[in-house]
Amino acid sequence: MVRVVILGQGYVGSIFAIGVERIKRGDLGYYGIPLANELPIKVEDIEIVGSYDVDKSKIGRPLYEVVKRYWEDEIPESLKNVVVRKGIHLGSLRNLPIEAEGLEDKMTLKEAVEKIVEEWKELKPDVIVNVCTTEAFKPFNSKEELIKAIENDNRERLTATQVYAYAASLYAKEVGGAAFVNAIPTLIANDNAFLELAKESNLVIFGDDGATGATPLTADILAHLAQRNRYVKDIAQFNIGGNTDFLALTDKERNKSKEYTKSSVVKDILGYDAPHYIKPTGFLEPLGDKKFIAMHIEYVSFNGALDELVITGRINDSPALAGLLVDLVRLGKIAVEKKEWGTVYEVNAFYMKNPGPAEKGNIPRIIAYEKMRQWIGLKPRWL
C-alpha cells in the first residue's frame, strides 16, 4: 500500500485520482503508465488519503465533486471519502480568475506549516505529490536562508511549493521517512537547500517538472542527431493550450520558470547550446487540456546537406503527467524503503524535464529509462 496526498487539486491531480480509482475497479488497463504493473507495489495499491487546494470553491468539498470539473463521465464513488483541505497559496493564483484562500491568510507561515504537518501525521501519507500551478520562484541553495525565510514570515521570498517541501521535510523527520514528488518547475530537487534538509530529515525528493509531451520527444530527437554526428543549427519548440496552467503561463515570470526547465535539455544532450526557442507560447481556451505542440529542428548532415524536421501534434496534457505520477508515487515509496534520502537521479532523469541534482543534467531518455530500471532492480528492456 502507498498512501498519497495531492497538493493542487486541478486538472492533473483530478485526472490522476480518477484514473487510479478507475484502474482499481477494473475499468482501465495500464496504458500511459511507463512501468505499468512491473513494480512490487501495484497500481491498485495506491490510496489517495488527502488533497489540498487554495481555490475557495474547492476547499471543504469531497474530491468526488471537485473532479467533476475535469471529467464528464462517471466518477468513482470511492473519491467521496476524501475532502479537499485548505493549503498555502502565497499569491500563486494571482492574475487568475480564481478566488484564493490559504492558511497563511489567518496565521504565520510557521503556524501554517505546523498545522499541515499535524494534518499529515493524521493522514499518514507515504508520498506527497505537488501539482500546484506553475510559480515564479527564486532558488535558495542555502538551508539557513530557507529556514530564516520561514521563521521571519518572508512571504515575498517564498512560494507555496517551497513551503510545502519544507513542511514535507519536517513531516518525514517526525515519522521516519516520506517522499515529495515535485512535478512543477520550481526547483526543489535542484536546490541544495532542500536536498540538505531532505538528507537530514529522511525525505526523498523527486523533481523537477514532469516531462510529458514535446520536451522528452525533443530530447530523444536531439540524442538521435547527436549519435549520428549531425550538427543542430537551431530549434524551435512551442505549445499552446487552454487549461488553467497555460493561462497561468501568460504571466511573464511564471513562463520564465517553465522556459528554463524545458530549455535545459539542449546543451545537456548536444554538448553545445544550439540557438533555440523552447517555451509555452500562449493560451487559447477552446483547446482545453489537449495542447497543440509544434517543433522545428534544422541540422547539417554529410556533405553540408541542410535538413529539417517539422513535427506537430495534439496531446492531452494532464493525462500525460498523471500517468507518470502513478509510477512516481510507487517509486517514492520504494525509495523510502531503500532509505535513499535526498534525491534519486536515476528516477528524475527519466521522468523530469530538469532532473535533480543540479550537477547531473539531462541524458537521452532511452538511457535514463534503462538506468531507472536498473535502480529498481528490473531486467533491462532494450540493452
CSV table of C-alpha atoms in Angstrom, one decimal:
chain,number,residue,atom,x,y,z
A,1,MET,CA,0.0,0.0,0.0
A,2,VAL,CA,1.2,3.5,-0.8
A,3,ARG,CA,-0.7,6.4,0.8
A,4,VAL,CA,-0.8,9.6,-1.2
A,5,VAL,CA,-1.6,13.3,-0.6
A,6,ILE,CA,-2.2,15.6,-3.6
A,7,LEU,CA,-1.1,19.3,-3.4
A,8,GLY,CA,-3.1,21.2,-6.0
A,9,GLN,CA,-6.4,19.6,-7.0
A,10,GLY,CA,-6.6,20.9,-10.5
A,11,TYR,CA,-6.7,19.1,-13.8
A,12,VAL,CA,-3.6,16.9,-13.3
A,13,GLY,CA,-4.4,16.0,-9.7
A,14,SER,CA,-8.0,15.2,-10.7
A,15,ILE,CA,-7.2,13.0,-13.7
A,16,PHE,CA,-4.6,11.2,-11.5
A,17,ALA,CA,-7.3,10.5,-8.8
A,18,ILE,CA,-9.9,9.4,-11.3
A,19,GLY,CA,-7.6,7.2,-13.3
A,20,VAL,CA,-6.2,5.4,-10.3
A,21,GLU,CA,-9.7,4.7,-8.9
A,22,ARG,CA,-10.9,3.5,-12.4
A,23,ILE,CA,-8.0,1.1,-12.6
A,24,LYS,CA,-8.7,-0.2,-9.1
A,25,ARG,CA,-12.3,-1.0,-10.0
A,26,GLY,CA,-11.3,-2.7,-13.3
A,27,ASP,CA,-12.4,0.0,-15.8
A,28,LEU,CA,-8.9,0.6,-17.3
A,29,GLY,CA,-5.7,-1.0,-18.3
A,30,TYR,CA,-2.2,0.5,-17.7
A,31,TYR,CA,-1.6,2.5,-20.9
A,32,GLY,CA,0.2,5.7,-20.2
A,33,ILE,CA,1.9,4.3,-17.1
A,34,PRO,CA,5.6,3.6,-18.1
A,35,LEU,CA,6.2,0.8,-15.7
A,36,ALA,CA,2.6,-0.5,-15.7
A,37,ASN,CA,2.5,-3.3,-13.2
A,38,GLU,CA,6.2,-4.3,-13.2
A,39,LEU,CA,6.8,-2.8,-9.7
A,40,PRO,CA,6.3,-4.8,-6.5
A,41,ILE,CA,3.9,-2.0,-5.5
A,42,LYS,CA,0.9,-2.3,-7.8
A,43,VAL,CA,-1.2,0.5,-9.2
A,44,GLU,CA,-4.1,-1.0,-7.2
A,45,ASP,CA,-2.1,-0.4,-4.0
A,46,ILE,CA,-2.3,3.4,-4.4
A,47,GLU,CA,-4.6,5.0,-1.8
A,48,ILE,CA,-5.4,8.7,-2.0
A,49,VAL,CA,-5.7,9.9,1.6
A,50,GLY,CA,-5.6,13.6,1.3
A,51,SER,CA,-6.0,16.6,-1.1
A,52,TYR,CA,-5.1,20.3,-0.7
A,53,ASP,CA,-6.1,23.3,-2.8
A,54,VAL,CA,-6.4,27.1,-2.4
A,55,ASP,CA,-9.4,27.6,-4.7
A,56,LYS,CA,-12.1,28.8,-2.3
A,57,SER,CA,-14.7,26.9,-4.4
A,58,LYS,CA,-12.9,23.6,-3.8
A,59,ILE,CA,-12.0,23.8,-0.2
A,60,GLY,CA,-14.2,21.6,2.1
A,61,ARG,CA,-15.8,19.7,-0.8
A,62,PRO,CA,-15.4,16.0,-1.4
A,63,LEU,CA,-12.9,15.1,-4.1
A,64,TYR,CA,-15.8,13.3,-5.9
A,65,GLU,CA,-17.4,16.7,-6.5
A,66,VAL,CA,-14.2,18.6,-7.4
A,67,VAL,CA,-13.0,16.2,-10.1
A,68,LYS,CA,-16.3,16.6,-11.9
A,69,ARG,CA,-15.0,19.9,-13.2
A,70,TYR,CA,-12.4,17.9,-15.2
A,71,TRP,CA,-14.2,14.7,-16.2
A,72,GLU,CA,-17.6,14.4,-17.8
A,73,ASP,CA,-18.1,10.6,-17.4
A,74,GLU,CA,-18.9,8.6,-14.3
A,75,ILE,CA,-16.8,9.4,-11.2
A,76,PRO,CA,-15.7,6.6,-8.9
A,77,GLU,CA,-17.7,6.6,-5.7
A,78,SER,CA,-14.5,6.0,-3.7
A,79,LEU,CA,-13.5,9.6,-4.2
A,80,LYS,CA,-16.3,10.7,-1.8
A,81,ASN,CA,-14.1,9.6,1.1
A,82,VAL,CA,-11.6,12.4,0.6
A,83,VAL,CA,-12.3,16.1,1.4
A,84,VAL,CA,-10.2,18.9,-0.1
A,85,ARG,CA,-8.4,20.8,2.6
A,86,LYS,CA,-7.1,24.3,2.7
A,87,GLY,CA,-3.5,24.7,1.6
A,88,ILE,CA,-1.0,27.6,1.1
A,89,HIS,CA,-1.0,29.9,-1.9
A,90,LEU,CA,1.4,32.8,-1.3
A,91,GLY,CA,-0.1,34.6,-4.3
A,92,SER,CA,0.4,31.6,-6.6
A,93,LEU,CA,-3.0,32.3,-8.2
A,94,ARG,CA,-2.5,36.0,-8.8
A,95,ASN,CA,-3.9,37.3,-12.1
A,96,LEU,CA,-6.1,34.1,-12.5
A,97,PRO,CA,-9.9,34.2,-12.3
A,98,ILE,CA,-9.9,32.2,-9.1
A,99,GLU,CA,-10.6,33.4,-5.5
A,100,ALA,CA,-7.7,32.1,-3.5
A,101,GLU,CA,-7.8,31.3,0.2
A,102,GLY,CA,-4.9,29.9,2.2
A,103,LEU,CA,-3.9,29.0,5.7
A,104,GLU,CA,-1.4,31.9,5.7
A,105,ASP,CA,-4.3,34.4,5.4
A,106,LYS,CA,-5.0,33.9,9.1
A,107,MET,CA,-1.7,32.7,10.5
A,108,THR,CA,2.0,33.0,10.1
A,109,LEU,CA,3.8,30.7,7.7
A,110,LYS,CA,5.4,28.8,10.6
A,111,GLU,CA,2.0,28.2,12.1
A,112,ALA,CA,0.6,27.1,8.7
A,113,VAL,CA,3.5,24.6,8.3
A,114,GLU,CA,2.9,23.3,11.8
A,115,LYS,CA,-0.8,22.8,11.0
A,116,ILE,CA,-0.1,21.0,7.7
A,117,VAL,CA,2.4,18.7,9.4
A,118,GLU,CA,-0.1,17.8,12.1
A,119,GLU,CA,-2.7,17.0,9.4
A,120,TRP,CA,-0.2,14.8,7.5
A,121,LYS,CA,0.6,13.0,10.7
A,122,GLU,CA,-3.1,12.1,10.9
A,123,LEU,CA,-3.4,11.2,7.2
A,124,LYS,CA,-0.1,9.2,7.3
A,125,PRO,CA,0.9,9.7,3.6
A,126,ASP,CA,4.0,7.9,2.3
A,127,VAL,CA,4.2,10.2,-0.7
A,128,ILE,CA,3.2,13.9,-1.1
A,129,VAL,CA,2.6,14.9,-4.8
A,130,ASN,CA,3.0,18.6,-5.8
A,131,VAL,CA,1.0,19.6,-8.9
A,132,CYS,CA,0.3,23.2,-7.9
A,133,THR,CA,0.0,25.9,-10.6
A,134,THR,CA,3.4,27.0,-12.1
A,135,GLU,CA,5.0,29.6,-9.9
A,136,ALA,CA,7.6,32.4,-10.4
A,137,PHE,CA,10.4,31.5,-8.0
A,138,LYS,CA,13.9,32.1,-6.8
A,139,PRO,CA,16.0,29.1,-5.5
A,140,PHE,CA,17.5,29.3,-2.1
A,141,ASN,CA,20.6,27.0,-2.2
A,142,SER,CA,21.1,27.7,1.5
A,143,LYS,CA,19.2,25.7,4.1
A,144,GLU,CA,19.8,28.5,6.6
A,145,GLU,CA,18.3,31.1,4.3
A,146,LEU,CA,15.2,28.9,3.7
A,147,ILE,CA,14.6,28.4,7.4
A,148,LYS,CA,15.2,32.1,8.1
A,149,ALA,CA,12.5,33.0,5.4
A,150,ILE,CA,10.0,30.7,7.1
A,151,GLU,CA,10.8,31.9,10.6
A,152,ASN,CA,10.6,35.5,9.6
A,153,ASP,CA,7.4,35.0,7.6
A,154,ASN,CA,9.0,36.4,4.4
A,155,ARG,CA,6.1,35.9,2.1
A,156,GLU,CA,7.7,37.8,-0.8
A,157,ARG,CA,10.7,35.4,-0.9
A,158,LEU,CA,8.8,32.1,-0.7
A,159,THR,CA,6.5,30.1,-3.0
A,160,ALA,CA,3.8,27.6,-2.0
A,161,THR,CA,5.9,24.7,-3.3
A,162,GLN,CA,8.9,25.8,-1.3
A,163,VAL,CA,6.8,25.9,1.9
A,164,TYR,CA,5.2,22.6,1.1
A,165,ALA,CA,8.6,21.0,0.5
A,166,TYR,CA,9.9,22.4,3.8
A,167,ALA,CA,6.8,21.0,5.6
A,168,ALA,CA,7.4,17.6,4.0
A,169,SER,CA,10.9,17.6,5.5
A,170,LEU,CA,9.5,18.2,9.0
A,171,TYR,CA,6.9,15.6,8.5
A,172,ALA,CA,9.4,13.0,7.2
A,173,LYS,CA,11.7,13.6,10.2
A,174,GLU,CA,8.8,13.0,12.6
A,175,VAL,CA,7.5,9.8,11.0
A,176,GLY,CA,10.8,8.3,9.9
A,177,GLY,CA,10.6,8.8,6.2
A,178,ALA,CA,8.4,10.1,3.3
A,179,ALA,CA,8.7,11.2,-0.3
A,180,PHE,CA,7.9,14.5,-2.0
A,181,VAL,CA,7.3,14.5,-5.8
A,182,ASN,CA,7.7,17.9,-7.4
A,183,ALA,CA,6.0,17.8,-10.8
A,184,ILE,CA,6.2,21.6,-11.5
A,185,PRO,CA,9.2,23.8,-12.5
A,186,THR,CA,10.0,25.3,-9.1
A,187,LEU,CA,13.5,24.0,-8.2
A,188,ILE,CA,13.4,21.6,-5.3
A,189,ALA,CA,15.4,18.5,-6.4
A,190,ASN,CA,17.8,21.0,-7.9
A,191,ASP,CA,18.1,23.3,-4.9
A,192,ASN,CA,20.8,22.4,-2.4
A,193,ALA,CA,18.8,23.9,0.5
A,194,PHE,CA,16.1,21.3,0.1
A,195,LEU,CA,18.5,18.4,-0.7
A,196,GLU,CA,20.4,19.1,2.5
A,197,LEU,CA,17.2,19.3,4.5
A,198,ALA,CA,16.0,16.1,2.9
A,199,LYS,CA,19.1,14.1,3.8
A,200,GLU,CA,18.8,15.3,7.4
A,201,SER,CA,15.1,14.6,7.6
A,202,ASN,CA,14.6,11.2,5.9
A,203,LEU,CA,12.9,12.7,2.9
A,204,VAL,CA,13.1,11.6,-0.7
A,205,ILE,CA,12.6,14.3,-3.4
A,206,PHE,CA,11.8,13.6,-7.0
A,207,GLY,CA,11.9,16.5,-9.4
A,208,ASP,CA,11.8,18.9,-11.1
A,209,ASP,CA,8.9,19.4,-13.6
A,210,GLY,CA,7.3,16.3,-15.1
A,211,ALA,CA,8.4,15.6,-18.7
A,212,THR,CA,5.3,14.6,-20.6
A,213,GLY,CA,5.0,15.9,-24.1
A,214,ALA,CA,7.2,17.8,-26.5
A,215,THR,CA,10.2,18.0,-24.2
A,216,PRO,CA,11.1,14.3,-23.9
A,217,LEU,CA,10.4,13.9,-27.6
A,218,THR,CA,12.8,16.8,-28.3
A,219,ALA,CA,15.4,15.1,-26.1
A,220,ASP,CA,15.1,11.8,-28.0
A,221,ILE,CA,15.4,13.5,-31.4
A,222,LEU,CA,18.4,15.6,-30.3
A,223,ALA,CA,20.1,12.4,-29.0
A,224,HIS,CA,19.3,10.7,-32.3
A,225,LEU,CA,21.0,13.6,-34.2
A,226,ALA,CA,24.0,13.7,-31.8
A,227,GLN,CA,24.6,10.0,-32.2
A,228,ARG,CA,24.8,10.4,-35.9
A,229,ASN,CA,27.1,13.5,-35.6
A,230,ARG,CA,24.6,15.9,-37.2
A,231,TYR,CA,25.1,19.5,-36.3
A,232,VAL,CA,22.0,21.1,-35.0
A,233,LYS,CA,21.7,24.7,-36.2
A,234,ASP,CA,18.5,25.8,-34.4
A,235,ILE,CA,15.5,24.5,-32.6
A,236,ALA,CA,12.0,26.0,-32.3
A,237,GLN,CA,9.5,24.2,-30.0
A,238,PHE,CA,6.3,25.7,-28.6
A,239,ASN,CA,3.0,24.7,-27.3
A,240,ILE,CA,-0.4,26.4,-26.8
A,241,GLY,CA,-3.1,25.1,-24.5
A,242,GLY,CA,-6.4,26.1,-22.9
A,243,ASN,CA,-6.2,24.8,-19.4
A,244,THR,CA,-5.5,26.8,-16.2
A,245,ASP,CA,-1.8,26.1,-16.3
A,246,PHE,CA,-1.4,27.6,-19.7
A,247,LEU,CA,-3.5,30.6,-18.6
A,248,ALA,CA,-1.0,31.0,-15.6
A,249,LEU,CA,1.9,30.8,-18.1
A,250,THR,CA,0.7,34.0,-19.7
A,251,ASP,CA,2.4,35.7,-16.7
A,252,LYS,CA,5.9,36.6,-17.8
A,253,GLU,CA,7.6,35.4,-14.6
A,254,ARG,CA,5.8,32.1,-14.5
A,255,ASN,CA,6.7,31.5,-18.1
A,256,LYS,CA,10.3,32.0,-17.4
A,257,SER,CA,10.2,29.2,-14.8
A,258,LYS,CA,8.8,26.8,-17.5
A,259,GLU,CA,11.1,28.0,-20.2
A,260,TYR,CA,14.2,27.2,-18.0
A,261,THR,CA,13.2,23.6,-17.3
A,262,LYS,CA,12.2,23.0,-21.0
A,263,SER,CA,15.4,24.6,-22.4
A,264,SER,CA,17.8,22.8,-20.1
A,265,VAL,CA,17.7,19.7,-22.4
A,266,VAL,CA,19.5,21.3,-25.3
A,267,LYS,CA,23.1,21.7,-24.0
A,268,ASP,CA,22.8,18.6,-21.8
A,269,ILE,CA,22.1,16.4,-24.8
A,270,LEU,CA,24.1,18.0,-27.6
A,271,GLY,CA,27.1,19.2,-25.6
A,272,TYR,CA,26.7,22.7,-27.1
A,273,ASP,CA,24.0,25.3,-26.8
A,274,ALA,CA,22.3,25.5,-30.2
A,275,PRO,CA,20.2,28.6,-30.8
A,276,HIS,CA,16.7,27.7,-29.6
A,277,TYR,CA,13.3,28.9,-28.7
A,278,ILE,CA,11.6,26.4,-26.4
A,279,LYS,CA,8.7,27.5,-24.2
A,280,PRO,CA,5.0,27.6,-23.7
A,281,THR,CA,3.7,30.3,-26.1
A,282,GLY,CA,0.1,31.0,-25.4
A,283,PHE,CA,-3.3,30.4,-24.1
A,284,LEU,CA,-6.3,29.5,-26.3
A,285,GLU,CA,-9.3,28.4,-24.2
A,286,PRO,CA,-11.0,26.3,-26.9
A,287,LEU,CA,-8.0,23.9,-27.0
A,288,GLY,CA,-8.8,22.9,-23.4
A,289,ASP,CA,-6.4,20.3,-21.9
A,290,LYS,CA,-5.4,19.0,-25.4
A,291,LYS,CA,-2.5,21.2,-26.1
A,292,PHE,CA,-1.1,22.0,-29.6
A,293,ILE,CA,2.7,21.3,-29.9
A,294,ALA,CA,5.0,22.2,-32.8
A,295,MET,CA,8.7,21.6,-33.3
A,296,HIS,CA,11.2,22.6,-36.0
A,297,ILE,CA,14.8,21.4,-35.9
A,298,GLU,CA,17.3,22.4,-38.6
A,299,TYR,CA,20.6,20.5,-38.8
A,300,VAL,CA,23.6,19.9,-41.0
A,301,SER,CA,24.3,16.4,-42.4
A,302,PHE,CA,27.0,14.8,-44.6
A,303,ASN,CA,28.5,16.9,-47.4
A,304,GLY,CA,26.9,20.0,-45.9
A,305,ALA,CA,23.3,18.9,-46.6
A,306,LEU,CA,20.8,21.0,-44.6
A,307,ASP,CA,17.9,19.0,-43.4
A,308,GLU,CA,14.8,20.0,-41.3
A,309,LEU,CA,12.4,18.2,-39.1
A,310,VAL,CA,8.9,19.6,-38.6
A,311,ILE,CA,6.6,18.0,-36.1
A,312,THR,CA,3.1,19.0,-34.9
A,313,GLY,CA,0.7,17.3,-32.6
A,314,ARG,CA,-2.2,17.5,-30.1
A,315,ILE,CA,-1.5,16.0,-26.7
A,316,ASN,CA,-3.8,15.6,-23.7
A,317,ASP,CA,-1.7,17.5,-21.2
A,318,SER,CA,-2.9,16.3,-17.8
A,319,PRO,CA,-3.3,12.6,-18.5
A,320,ALA,CA,0.3,12.5,-19.8
A,321,LEU,CA,1.6,13.8,-16.5
A,322,ALA,CA,-0.9,11.9,-14.4
A,323,GLY,CA,0.3,8.6,-15.9
A,324,LEU,CA,3.8,9.4,-14.8
A,325,LEU,CA,2.6,10.2,-11.3
A,326,VAL,CA,1.3,6.7,-11.0
A,327,ASP,CA,4.8,5.4,-11.3
A,328,LEU,CA,6.4,8.2,-9.2
A,329,VAL,CA,4.3,7.7,-6.1
A,330,ARG,CA,5.2,4.0,-6.2
A,331,LEU,CA,8.8,4.7,-6.8
A,332,GLY,CA,8.7,7.2,-4.0
A,333,LYS,CA,7.6,4.5,-1.5
A,334,ILE,CA,10.3,2.2,-2.9
A,335,ALA,CA,13.0,4.9,-2.4
A,336,VAL,CA,11.8,5.5,1.2
A,337,GLU,CA,12.0,1.7,1.9
A,338,LYS,CA,15.6,1.8,0.4
A,339,LYS,CA,16.4,4.9,2.6
A,340,GLU,CA,17.7,6.9,-0.3
A,341,TRP,CA,17.3,10.3,1.3
A,342,GLY,CA,17.9,13.4,-0.8
A,343,THR,CA,17.1,12.8,-4.4
A,344,VAL,CA,17.4,9.9,-6.8
A,345,TYR,CA,18.8,10.9,-10.2
A,346,GLU,CA,18.0,7.6,-11.8
A,347,VAL,CA,14.3,8.3,-11.3
A,348,ASN,CA,14.5,12.0,-12.1
A,349,ALA,CA,16.4,11.6,-15.4
A,350,PHE,CA,13.6,9.7,-17.0
A,351,TYR,CA,10.5,11.4,-15.5
A,352,MET,CA,11.6,15.1,-15.2
A,353,LYS,CA,12.4,17.9,-17.6
A,354,ASN,CA,15.0,19.3,-15.2
A,355,PRO,CA,16.3,16.3,-13.3
A,356,GLY,CA,18.0,16.9,-9.9
A,357,PRO,CA,20.6,17.2,-8.6
A,358,ALA,CA,21.7,20.3,-10.4
A,359,GLU,CA,25.1,18.9,-11.4
A,360,LYS,CA,23.7,15.9,-13.3
A,361,GLY,CA,21.6,17.3,-16.2
A,362,ASN,CA,19.6,15.6,-18.9
A,363,ILE,CA,20.6,12.4,-20.7
A,364,PRO,CA,18.9,10.6,-23.6
A,365,ARG,CA,15.6,9.2,-22.3
A,366,ILE,CA,16.3,5.6,-23.5
A,367,ILE,CA,19.5,5.6,-21.4
A,368,ALA,CA,17.6,7.2,-18.5
A,369,TYR,CA,14.9,4.5,-18.8
A,370,GLU,CA,17.4,1.7,-18.5
A,371,LYS,CA,19.2,3.3,-15.6
A,372,MET,CA,15.9,3.7,-13.8
A,373,ARG,CA,15.0,0.1,-14.3
A,374,GLN,CA,18.5,-0.9,-13.1
A,375,TRP,CA,18.0,1.2,-9.9
A,376,ILE,CA,14.6,-0.6,-9.3
A,377,GLY,CA,16.1,-4.0,-9.9
A,378,LEU,CA,14.1,-4.7,-13.1
A,379,LYS,CA,15.5,-6.5,-16.1
A,380,PRO,CA,16.8,-4.3,-18.9
A,381,ARG,CA,14.3,-3.8,-21.7
A,382,TRP,CA,16.5,-2.8,-24.7
A,383,LEU,CA,20.1,-3.1,-23.5
